[in-house]
Tab-separated table of C-alpha atoms in Angstrom:
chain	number	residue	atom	x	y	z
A	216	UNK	CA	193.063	309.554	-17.127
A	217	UNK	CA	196.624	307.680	-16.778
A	218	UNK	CA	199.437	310.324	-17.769
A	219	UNK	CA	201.041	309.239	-20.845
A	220	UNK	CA	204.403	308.600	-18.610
A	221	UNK	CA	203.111	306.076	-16.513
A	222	UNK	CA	203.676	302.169	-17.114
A	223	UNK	CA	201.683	300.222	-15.175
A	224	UNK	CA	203.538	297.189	-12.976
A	225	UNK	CA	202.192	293.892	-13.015
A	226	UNK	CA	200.916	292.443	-9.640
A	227	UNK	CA	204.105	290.022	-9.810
A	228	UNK	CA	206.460	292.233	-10.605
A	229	UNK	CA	205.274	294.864	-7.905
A	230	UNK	CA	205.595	292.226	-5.412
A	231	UNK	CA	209.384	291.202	-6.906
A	232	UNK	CA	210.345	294.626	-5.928
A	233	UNK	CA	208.603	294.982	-2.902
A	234	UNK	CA	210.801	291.775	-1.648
A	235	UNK	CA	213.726	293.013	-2.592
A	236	UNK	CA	213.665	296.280	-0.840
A	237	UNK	CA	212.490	294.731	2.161
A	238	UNK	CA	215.531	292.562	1.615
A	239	UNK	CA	218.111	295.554	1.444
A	240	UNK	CA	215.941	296.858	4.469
A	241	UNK	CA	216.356	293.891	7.151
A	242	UNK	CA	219.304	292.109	5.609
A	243	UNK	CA	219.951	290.367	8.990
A	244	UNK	CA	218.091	291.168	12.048
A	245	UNK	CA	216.743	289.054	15.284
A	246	UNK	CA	213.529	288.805	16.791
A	247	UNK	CA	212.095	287.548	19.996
A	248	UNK	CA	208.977	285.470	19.986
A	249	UNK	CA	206.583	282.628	20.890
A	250	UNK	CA	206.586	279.490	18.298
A	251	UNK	CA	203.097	278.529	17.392
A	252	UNK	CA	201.583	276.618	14.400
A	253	UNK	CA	205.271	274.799	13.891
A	254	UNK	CA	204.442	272.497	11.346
A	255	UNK	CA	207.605	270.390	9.733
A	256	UNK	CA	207.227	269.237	6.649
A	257	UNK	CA	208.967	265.529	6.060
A	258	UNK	CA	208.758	265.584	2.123
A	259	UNK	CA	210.877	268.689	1.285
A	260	UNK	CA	212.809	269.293	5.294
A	261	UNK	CA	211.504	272.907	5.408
A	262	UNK	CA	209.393	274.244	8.373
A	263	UNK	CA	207.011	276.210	8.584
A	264	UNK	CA	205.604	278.224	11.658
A	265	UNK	CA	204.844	281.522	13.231
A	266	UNK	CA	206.130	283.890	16.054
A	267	UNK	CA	203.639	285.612	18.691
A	268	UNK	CA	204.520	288.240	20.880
A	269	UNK	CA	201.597	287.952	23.417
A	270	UNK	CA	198.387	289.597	21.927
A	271	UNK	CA	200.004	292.389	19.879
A	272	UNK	CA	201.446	290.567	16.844
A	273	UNK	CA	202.217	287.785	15.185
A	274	UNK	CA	204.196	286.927	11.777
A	275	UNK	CA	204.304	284.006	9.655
A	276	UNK	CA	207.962	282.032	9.385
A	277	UNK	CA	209.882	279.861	7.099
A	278	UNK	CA	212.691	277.950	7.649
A	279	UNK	CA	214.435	275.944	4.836
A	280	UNK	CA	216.119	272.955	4.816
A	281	UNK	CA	219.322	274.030	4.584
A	282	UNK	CA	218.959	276.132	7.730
A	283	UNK	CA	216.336	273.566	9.080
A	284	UNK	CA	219.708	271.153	9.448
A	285	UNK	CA	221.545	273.111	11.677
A	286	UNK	CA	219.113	273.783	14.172
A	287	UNK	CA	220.899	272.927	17.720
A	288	UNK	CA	220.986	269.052	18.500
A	289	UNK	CA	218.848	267.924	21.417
A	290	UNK	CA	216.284	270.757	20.972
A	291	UNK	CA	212.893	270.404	20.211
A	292	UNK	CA	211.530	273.113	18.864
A	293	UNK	CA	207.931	273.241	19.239
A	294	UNK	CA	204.185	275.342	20.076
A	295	UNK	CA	204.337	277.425	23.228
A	296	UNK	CA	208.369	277.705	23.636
A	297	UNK	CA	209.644	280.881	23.374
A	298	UNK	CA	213.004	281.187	20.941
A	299	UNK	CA	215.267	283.991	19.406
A	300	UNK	CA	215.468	283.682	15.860
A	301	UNK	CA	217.999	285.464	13.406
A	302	UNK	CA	217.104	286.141	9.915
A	303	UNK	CA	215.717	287.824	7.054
A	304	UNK	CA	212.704	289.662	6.259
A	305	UNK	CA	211.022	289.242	2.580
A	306	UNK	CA	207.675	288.576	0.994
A	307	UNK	CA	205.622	285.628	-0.329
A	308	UNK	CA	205.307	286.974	-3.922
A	309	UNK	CA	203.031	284.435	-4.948
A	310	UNK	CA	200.510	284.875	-2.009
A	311	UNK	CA	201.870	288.684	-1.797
A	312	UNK	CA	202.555	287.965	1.951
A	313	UNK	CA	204.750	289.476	4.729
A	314	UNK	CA	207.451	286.608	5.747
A	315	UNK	CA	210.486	286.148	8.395
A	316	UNK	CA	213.136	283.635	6.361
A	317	UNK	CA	214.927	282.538	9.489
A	318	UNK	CA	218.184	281.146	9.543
A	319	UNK	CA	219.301	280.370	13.123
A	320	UNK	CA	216.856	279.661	15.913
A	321	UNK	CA	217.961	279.335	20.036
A	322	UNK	CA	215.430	278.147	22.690
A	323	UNK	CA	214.700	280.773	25.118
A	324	UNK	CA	212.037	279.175	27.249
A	325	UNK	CA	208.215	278.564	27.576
A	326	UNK	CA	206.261	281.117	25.856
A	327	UNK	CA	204.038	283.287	28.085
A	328	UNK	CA	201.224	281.985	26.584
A	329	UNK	CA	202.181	278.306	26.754
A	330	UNK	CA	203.132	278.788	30.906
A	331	UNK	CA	199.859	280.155	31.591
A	332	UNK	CA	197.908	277.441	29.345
A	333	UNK	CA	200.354	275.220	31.822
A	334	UNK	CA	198.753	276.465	34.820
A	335	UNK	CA	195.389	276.416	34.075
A	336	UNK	CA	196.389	272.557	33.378
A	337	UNK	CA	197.452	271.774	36.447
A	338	UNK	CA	194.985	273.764	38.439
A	339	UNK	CA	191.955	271.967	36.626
A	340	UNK	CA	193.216	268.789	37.168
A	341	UNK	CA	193.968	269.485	40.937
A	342	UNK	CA	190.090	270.347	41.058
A	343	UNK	CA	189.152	267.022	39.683
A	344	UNK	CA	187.903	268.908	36.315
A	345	UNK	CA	189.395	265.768	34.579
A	346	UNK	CA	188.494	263.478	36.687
A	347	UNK	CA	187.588	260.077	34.498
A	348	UNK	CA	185.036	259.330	37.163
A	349	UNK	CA	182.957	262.187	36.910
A	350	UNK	CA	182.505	261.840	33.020
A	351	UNK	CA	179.393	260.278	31.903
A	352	UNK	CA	178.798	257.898	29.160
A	353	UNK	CA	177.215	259.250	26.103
A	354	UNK	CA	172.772	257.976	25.671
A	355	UNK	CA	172.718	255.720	23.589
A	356	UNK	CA	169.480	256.292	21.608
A	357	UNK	CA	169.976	260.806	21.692
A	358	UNK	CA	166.760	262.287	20.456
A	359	UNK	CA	168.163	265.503	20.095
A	360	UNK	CA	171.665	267.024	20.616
A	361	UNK	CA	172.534	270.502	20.354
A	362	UNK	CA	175.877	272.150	18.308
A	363	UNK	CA	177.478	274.681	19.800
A	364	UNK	CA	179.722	276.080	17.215
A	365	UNK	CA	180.346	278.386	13.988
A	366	UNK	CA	176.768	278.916	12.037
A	367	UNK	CA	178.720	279.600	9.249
A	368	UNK	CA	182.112	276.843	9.377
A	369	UNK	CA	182.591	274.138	7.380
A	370	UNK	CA	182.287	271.671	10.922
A	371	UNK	CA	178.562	272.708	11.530
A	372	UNK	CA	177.759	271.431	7.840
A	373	UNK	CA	179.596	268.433	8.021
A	374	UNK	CA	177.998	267.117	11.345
A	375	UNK	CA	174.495	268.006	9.706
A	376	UNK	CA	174.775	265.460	6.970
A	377	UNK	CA	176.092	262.790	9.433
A	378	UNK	CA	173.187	263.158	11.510
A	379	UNK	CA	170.872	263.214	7.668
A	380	UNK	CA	172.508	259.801	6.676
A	381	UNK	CA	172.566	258.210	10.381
A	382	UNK	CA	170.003	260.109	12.353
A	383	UNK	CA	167.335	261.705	9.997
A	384	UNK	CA	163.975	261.438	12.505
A	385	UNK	CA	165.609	263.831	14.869
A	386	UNK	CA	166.594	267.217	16.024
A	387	UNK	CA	169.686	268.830	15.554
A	388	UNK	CA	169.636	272.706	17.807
A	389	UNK	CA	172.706	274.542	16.009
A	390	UNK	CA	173.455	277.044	18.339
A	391	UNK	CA	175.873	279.739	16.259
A	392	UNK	CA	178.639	281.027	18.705
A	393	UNK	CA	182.522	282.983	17.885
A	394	UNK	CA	184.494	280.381	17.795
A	395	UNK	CA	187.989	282.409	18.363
A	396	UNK	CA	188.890	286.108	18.623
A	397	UNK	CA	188.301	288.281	21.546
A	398	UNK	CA	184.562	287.384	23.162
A	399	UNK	CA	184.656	284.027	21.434
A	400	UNK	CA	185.017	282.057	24.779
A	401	UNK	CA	182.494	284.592	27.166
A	402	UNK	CA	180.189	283.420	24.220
A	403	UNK	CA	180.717	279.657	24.173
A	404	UNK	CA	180.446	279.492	27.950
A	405	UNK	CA	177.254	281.776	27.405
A	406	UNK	CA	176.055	279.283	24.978
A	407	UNK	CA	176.541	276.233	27.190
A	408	UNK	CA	174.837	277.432	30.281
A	409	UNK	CA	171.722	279.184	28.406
A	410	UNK	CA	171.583	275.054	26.730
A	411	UNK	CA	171.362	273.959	30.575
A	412	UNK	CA	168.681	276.376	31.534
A	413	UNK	CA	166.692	275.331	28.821
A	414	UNK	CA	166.762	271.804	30.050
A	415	UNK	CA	166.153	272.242	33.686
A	416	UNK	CA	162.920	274.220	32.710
A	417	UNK	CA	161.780	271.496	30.178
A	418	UNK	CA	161.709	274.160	27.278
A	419	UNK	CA	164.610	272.330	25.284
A	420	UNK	CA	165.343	268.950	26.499
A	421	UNK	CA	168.451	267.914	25.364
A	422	UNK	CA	170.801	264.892	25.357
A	423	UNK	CA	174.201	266.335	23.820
A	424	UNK	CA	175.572	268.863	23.561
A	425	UNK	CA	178.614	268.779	21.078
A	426	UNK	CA	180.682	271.379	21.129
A	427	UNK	CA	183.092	272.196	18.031
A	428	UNK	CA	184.982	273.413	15.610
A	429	UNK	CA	187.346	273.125	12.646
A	430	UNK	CA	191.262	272.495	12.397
A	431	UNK	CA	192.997	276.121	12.720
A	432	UNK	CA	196.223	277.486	14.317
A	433	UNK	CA	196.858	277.698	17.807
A	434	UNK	CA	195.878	280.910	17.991
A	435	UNK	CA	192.294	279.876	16.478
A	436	UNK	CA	191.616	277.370	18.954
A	437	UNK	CA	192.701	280.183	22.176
A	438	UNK	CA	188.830	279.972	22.998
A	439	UNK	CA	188.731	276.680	23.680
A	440	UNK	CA	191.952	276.578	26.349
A	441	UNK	CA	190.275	279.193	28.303
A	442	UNK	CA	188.808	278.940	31.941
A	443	UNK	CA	185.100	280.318	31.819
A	444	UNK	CA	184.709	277.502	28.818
A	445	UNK	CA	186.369	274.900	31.211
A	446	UNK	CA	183.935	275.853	34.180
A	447	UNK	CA	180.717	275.684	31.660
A	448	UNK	CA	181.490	272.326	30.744
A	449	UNK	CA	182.468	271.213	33.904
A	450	UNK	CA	178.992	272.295	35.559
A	451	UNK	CA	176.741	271.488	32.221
A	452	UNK	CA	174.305	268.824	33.501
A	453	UNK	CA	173.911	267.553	29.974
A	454	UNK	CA	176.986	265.370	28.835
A	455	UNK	CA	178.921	267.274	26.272
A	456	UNK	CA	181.486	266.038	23.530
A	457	UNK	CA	184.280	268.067	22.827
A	458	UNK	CA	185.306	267.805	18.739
A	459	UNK	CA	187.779	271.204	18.480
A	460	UNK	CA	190.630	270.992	15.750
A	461	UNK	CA	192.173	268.048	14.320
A	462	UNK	CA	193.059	264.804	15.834
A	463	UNK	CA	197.001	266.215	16.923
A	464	UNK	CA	194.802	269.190	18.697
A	465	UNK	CA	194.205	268.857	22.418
A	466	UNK	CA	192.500	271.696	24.241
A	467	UNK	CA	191.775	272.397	27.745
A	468	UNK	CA	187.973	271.858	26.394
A	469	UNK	CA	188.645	268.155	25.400
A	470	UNK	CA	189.948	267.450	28.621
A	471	UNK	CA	187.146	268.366	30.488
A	472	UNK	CA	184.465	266.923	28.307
A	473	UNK	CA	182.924	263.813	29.286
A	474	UNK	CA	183.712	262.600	25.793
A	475	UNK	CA	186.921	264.001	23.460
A	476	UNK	CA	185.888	263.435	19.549
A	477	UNK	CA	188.888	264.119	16.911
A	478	UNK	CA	186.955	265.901	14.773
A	479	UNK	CA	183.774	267.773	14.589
A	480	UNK	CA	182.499	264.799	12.129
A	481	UNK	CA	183.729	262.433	14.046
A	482	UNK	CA	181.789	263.598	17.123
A	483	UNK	CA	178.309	263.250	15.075
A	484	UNK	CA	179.826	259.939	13.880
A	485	UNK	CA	180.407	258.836	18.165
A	486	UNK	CA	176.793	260.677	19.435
A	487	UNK	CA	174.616	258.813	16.881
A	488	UNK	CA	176.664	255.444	16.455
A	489	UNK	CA	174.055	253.213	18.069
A	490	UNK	CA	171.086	255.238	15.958
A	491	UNK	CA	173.884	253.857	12.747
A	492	UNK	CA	173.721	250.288	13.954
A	493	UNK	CA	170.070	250.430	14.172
A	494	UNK	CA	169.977	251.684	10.541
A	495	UNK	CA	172.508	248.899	9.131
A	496	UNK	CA	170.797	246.437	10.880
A	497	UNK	CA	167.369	247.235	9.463
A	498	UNK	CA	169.098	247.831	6.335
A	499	UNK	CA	170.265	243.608	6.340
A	500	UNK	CA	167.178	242.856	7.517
A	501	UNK	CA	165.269	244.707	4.798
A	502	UNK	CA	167.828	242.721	2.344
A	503	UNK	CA	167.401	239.439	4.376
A	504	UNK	CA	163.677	239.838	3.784
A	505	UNK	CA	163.792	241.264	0.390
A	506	UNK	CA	165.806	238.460	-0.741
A	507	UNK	CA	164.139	235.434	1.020
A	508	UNK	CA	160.804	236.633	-0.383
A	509	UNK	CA	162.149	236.915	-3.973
A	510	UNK	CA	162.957	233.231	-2.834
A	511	UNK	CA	159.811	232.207	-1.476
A	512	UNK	CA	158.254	233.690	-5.099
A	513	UNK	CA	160.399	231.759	-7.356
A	514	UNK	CA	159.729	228.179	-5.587
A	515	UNK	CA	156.414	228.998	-5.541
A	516	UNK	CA	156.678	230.085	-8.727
A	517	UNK	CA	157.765	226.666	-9.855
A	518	UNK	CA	156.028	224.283	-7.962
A	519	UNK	CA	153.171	226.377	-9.718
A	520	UNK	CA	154.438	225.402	-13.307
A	521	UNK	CA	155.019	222.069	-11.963
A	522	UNK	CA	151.264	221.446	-10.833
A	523	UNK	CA	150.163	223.059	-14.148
A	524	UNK	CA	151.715	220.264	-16.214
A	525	UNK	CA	150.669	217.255	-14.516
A	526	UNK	CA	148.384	215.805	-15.962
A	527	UNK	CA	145.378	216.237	-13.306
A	528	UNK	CA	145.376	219.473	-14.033
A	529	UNK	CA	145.869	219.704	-17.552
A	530	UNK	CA	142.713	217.324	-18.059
A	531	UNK	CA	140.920	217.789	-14.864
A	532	UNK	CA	137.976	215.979	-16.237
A	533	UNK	CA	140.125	212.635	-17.468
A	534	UNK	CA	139.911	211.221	-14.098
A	535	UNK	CA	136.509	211.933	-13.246
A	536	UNK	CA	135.965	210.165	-16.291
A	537	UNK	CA	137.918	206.630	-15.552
A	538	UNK	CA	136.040	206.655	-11.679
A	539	UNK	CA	132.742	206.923	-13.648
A	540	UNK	CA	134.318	203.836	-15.802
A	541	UNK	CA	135.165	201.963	-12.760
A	542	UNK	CA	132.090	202.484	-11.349
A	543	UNK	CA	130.480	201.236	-13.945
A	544	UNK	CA	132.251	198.089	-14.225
A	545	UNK	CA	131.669	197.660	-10.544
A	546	UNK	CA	127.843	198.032	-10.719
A	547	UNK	CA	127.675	196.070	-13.807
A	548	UNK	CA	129.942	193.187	-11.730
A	549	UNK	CA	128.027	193.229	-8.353
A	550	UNK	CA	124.847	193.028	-10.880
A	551	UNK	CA	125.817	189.935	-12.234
A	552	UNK	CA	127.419	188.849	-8.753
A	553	UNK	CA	123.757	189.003	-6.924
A	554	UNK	CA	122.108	187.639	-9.817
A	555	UNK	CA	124.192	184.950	-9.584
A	556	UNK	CA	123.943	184.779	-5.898
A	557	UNK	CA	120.517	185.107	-5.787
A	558	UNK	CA	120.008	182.026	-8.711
A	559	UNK	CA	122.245	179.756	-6.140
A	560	UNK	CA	120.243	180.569	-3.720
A	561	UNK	CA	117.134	179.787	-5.426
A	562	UNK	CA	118.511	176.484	-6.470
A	563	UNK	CA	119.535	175.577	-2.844
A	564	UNK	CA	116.124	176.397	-1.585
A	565	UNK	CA	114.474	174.354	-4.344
A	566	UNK	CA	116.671	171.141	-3.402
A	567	UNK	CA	115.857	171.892	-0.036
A	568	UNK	CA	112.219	172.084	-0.736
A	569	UNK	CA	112.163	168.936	-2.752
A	570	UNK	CA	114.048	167.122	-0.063
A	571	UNK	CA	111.099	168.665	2.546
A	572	UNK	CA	108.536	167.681	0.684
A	573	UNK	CA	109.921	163.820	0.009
A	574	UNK	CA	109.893	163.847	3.678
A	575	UNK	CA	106.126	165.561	4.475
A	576	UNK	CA	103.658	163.664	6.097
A	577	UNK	CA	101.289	165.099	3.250
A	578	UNK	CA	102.727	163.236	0.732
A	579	UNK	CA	101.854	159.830	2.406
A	580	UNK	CA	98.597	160.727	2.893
A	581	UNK	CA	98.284	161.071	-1.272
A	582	UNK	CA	98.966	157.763	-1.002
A	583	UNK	CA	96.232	156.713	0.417
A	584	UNK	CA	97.779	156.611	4.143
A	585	UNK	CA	96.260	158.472	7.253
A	586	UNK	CA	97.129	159.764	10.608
A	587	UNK	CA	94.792	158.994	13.615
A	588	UNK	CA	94.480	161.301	16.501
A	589	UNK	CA	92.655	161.424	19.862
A	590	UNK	CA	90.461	164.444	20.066
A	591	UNK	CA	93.164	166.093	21.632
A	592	UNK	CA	95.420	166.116	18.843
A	593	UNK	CA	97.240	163.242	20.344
A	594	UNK	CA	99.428	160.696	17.282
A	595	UNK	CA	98.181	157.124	18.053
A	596	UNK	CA	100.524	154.540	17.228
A	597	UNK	CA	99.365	151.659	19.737
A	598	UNK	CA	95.562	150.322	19.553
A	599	UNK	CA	96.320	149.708	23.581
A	600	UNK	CA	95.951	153.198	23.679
A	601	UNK	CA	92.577	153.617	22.362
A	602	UNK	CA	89.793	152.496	24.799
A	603	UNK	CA	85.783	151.884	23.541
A	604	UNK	CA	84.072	154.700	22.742
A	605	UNK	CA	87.122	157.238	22.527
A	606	UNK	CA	86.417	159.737	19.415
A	607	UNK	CA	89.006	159.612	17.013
A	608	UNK	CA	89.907	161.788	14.566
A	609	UNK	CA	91.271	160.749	10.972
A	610	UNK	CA	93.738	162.742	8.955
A	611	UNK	CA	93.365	162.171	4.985
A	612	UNK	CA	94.870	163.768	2.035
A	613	UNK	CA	91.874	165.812	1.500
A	614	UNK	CA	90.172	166.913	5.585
A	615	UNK	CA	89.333	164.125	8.169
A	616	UNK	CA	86.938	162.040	9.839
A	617	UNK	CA	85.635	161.830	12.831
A	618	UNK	CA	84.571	158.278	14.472
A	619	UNK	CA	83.846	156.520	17.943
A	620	UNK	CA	85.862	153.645	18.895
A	621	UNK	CA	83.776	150.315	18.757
A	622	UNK	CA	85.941	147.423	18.503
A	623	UNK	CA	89.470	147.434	19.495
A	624	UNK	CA	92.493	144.736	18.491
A	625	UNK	CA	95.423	145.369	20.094
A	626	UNK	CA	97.092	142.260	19.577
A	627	UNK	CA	96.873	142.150	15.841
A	628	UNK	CA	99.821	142.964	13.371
A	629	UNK	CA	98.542	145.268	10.982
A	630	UNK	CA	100.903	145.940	8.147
């Protein structure tokens, strides 16, 4: 039951006052701190950032334009150094958040976090951790590539639909790690060498492993500048991308990765590029052919119509019809040609037959004429030739005689 005293303050107006007696409070006091997050912001001059104190704390800080203007010349202000700030303390009421409004800001030196981040630097690089030579190039054709990341982050469910649209016959291992907070790196480094094991012993063969996470605040991405993650992906006989933050982000894990992505999607985008080209290039060949056979159908399409309406094929019968005509004519033409032939002919051989017989022997002997022969079948023309008592042998129109020589005149003309 509310007492009947009571009235009630809106969220607003409970955070109005809460700002202002933090205001009386800490009208002007300085604090000590490591920048991190220091984000500038070019449209309205203000900046925006936060101040670490190791592990123990952190607040968020604002600095407006005004202030933002009279910042000491030839400074820059930026993550990892360490700066005394003077200002005000007060409250977001909007987001109902705990704020430092600074007003003057003085270098002070690297931050303790930023010096030993420094360090590990230049101690990996001494031991060849980012060597280019040792990094390996990326398989071109990956049949399966494990994520080493957030189960639950935004980055895990972006890289899944790039590998649906540009890799969808394959497998995708998402192995769920911390990706920042105390443990987070022990667990990545975990994750990387169990990966490894897996491969040597043929259980999980793998060809990537992409490592990854969202954008977040230096603070987030701690995990990733550590030494035990370094050492994993140094020794991980499996080529690993590294795809922490945003593009401006640069960890210690990107440097040692035998391939640095920008982004989490762009790291699925890199591993499965060739798989992509693959895709597209089936893709305009599946058009090519799709359209050239749409092609091939319409010409044959009309050369179809175009045999349909000639005339052969409209009356298919028509020109049977005319050869059987010309036939016809033919037969009735080489008819009358050997008839005709065959009357010449005729005629020839009937003149020639006429002209044989004005010329046969036979036809002298109708007129009352005869041939003489010996026995032998020997012509006499010459009496001299016949001697007494020879047998002759007289042709007449109708058979022939037979006589015996008995008087022979050789020297007589006989007409």
């Amino acid at each position: 039951m509310i007492p009947p005293d009571v009235k009630p303050l809106r969220v607003s107006e409970l955070n109005a006052v809460v700002n202002e007696l933090l205001g009386e409070a800490f009208k002007q006091i300085w604090v000590i701190g490591e920048i991190v997050d220091w984000k500038p912001w070019p449209s309205s001059g203000h900046i925006y950032f936060a101040l670490k104190d190791g592990d123990v704390g952190i607040i968020n800080c604002t600095m407006w334009r005004a202030q933002a203007l009279r910042l000491p010349a030839g400074v820059k202000f930026g993550n990892g150094m360490s700066v005394i700030v003077c200002g005000r303390v007060g409250l977001f009421e909007k987001a109902g958040r705990y704020q430092f409004n600074a007003e003057r800001m003085f270098p002070q030196g690297l931050g303790e976090a930023e010096e030993s981040l420094r360090r590990l630097r230049e101690k990996l690089l001494r031991n060849g951790y980012f060597a280019p030579e040792r990094k390996r190039p990326l398989p071109k054709y990956p049949r399966r590539i494990a994520l080493v990341t957030s189960g639950r982050g935004a980055a895990v469910h972006d890289m899944l639909e790039i590998f649906a649209r540009n890799w969808p016959a394959h497998d995708a291992v998402v192995v769920p790690v911390k990706v920042q907070g105390d443990g987070a790196a022990e667990e990545i480094a975990a994750a990387l060498d169990r990966l490894n094991r897996c491969h040597a012993e043929g259980s999980l063969p793998l060809d990537i492993i992409i490592l990854g996470r969202g954008g977040g605040s230096a603070e987030d991405l701690s995990a990733f500048n550590r030494e035990v993650v370094a050492d994993a992906i140094f020794r991980s006989a499996i080529p690993v991308v590294s795809a922490v933050g945003h593009e401006i982000d640069i960890t210690i894990s990107d440097l040692v990765a035998d391939v640095r992505a920008t982004t989490p999607t762009n790291a699925a985008e890199v591993s499965t590029q060739h798989w992509a080209q693959v895709r597209d290039r089936l893709d305009i060949c599946r058009s090519t052919m799709a359209t050239a056979l749409v092609s091939r159908l319409a010409m044959a399409k009309r050369r179809l119509e175009e045999l349909q309406s000639r005339r052969a094929f409209r009356l298919p019968l028509e020109r049977i019809r005319e050869r059987e005509q010309r036939l016809d004519e033919l037969s009735q033409r080489l008819n009358g040609s050997s008839t005709r032939a065959i009357t010449r002919q005729r005629d020839c051989l009937a003149a020639f037959a006429g002209r044989l017989e004005a010329l046969s022997p036979l036809n002298v002997l109708s007129r009352g004429y005869s041939l003489t022969q010996t026995l032998e079948g020997k012509l006499l023309r010459d009496a001299g030739a016949v001697r007494i008592g020879d047998i002759l042998v007289s042709r007449l129109h109708r058979g022939r005689v037979e006589s015996i020589a008995t008087a022979i005149n050789a020297a007589e003309d006989v007409p």
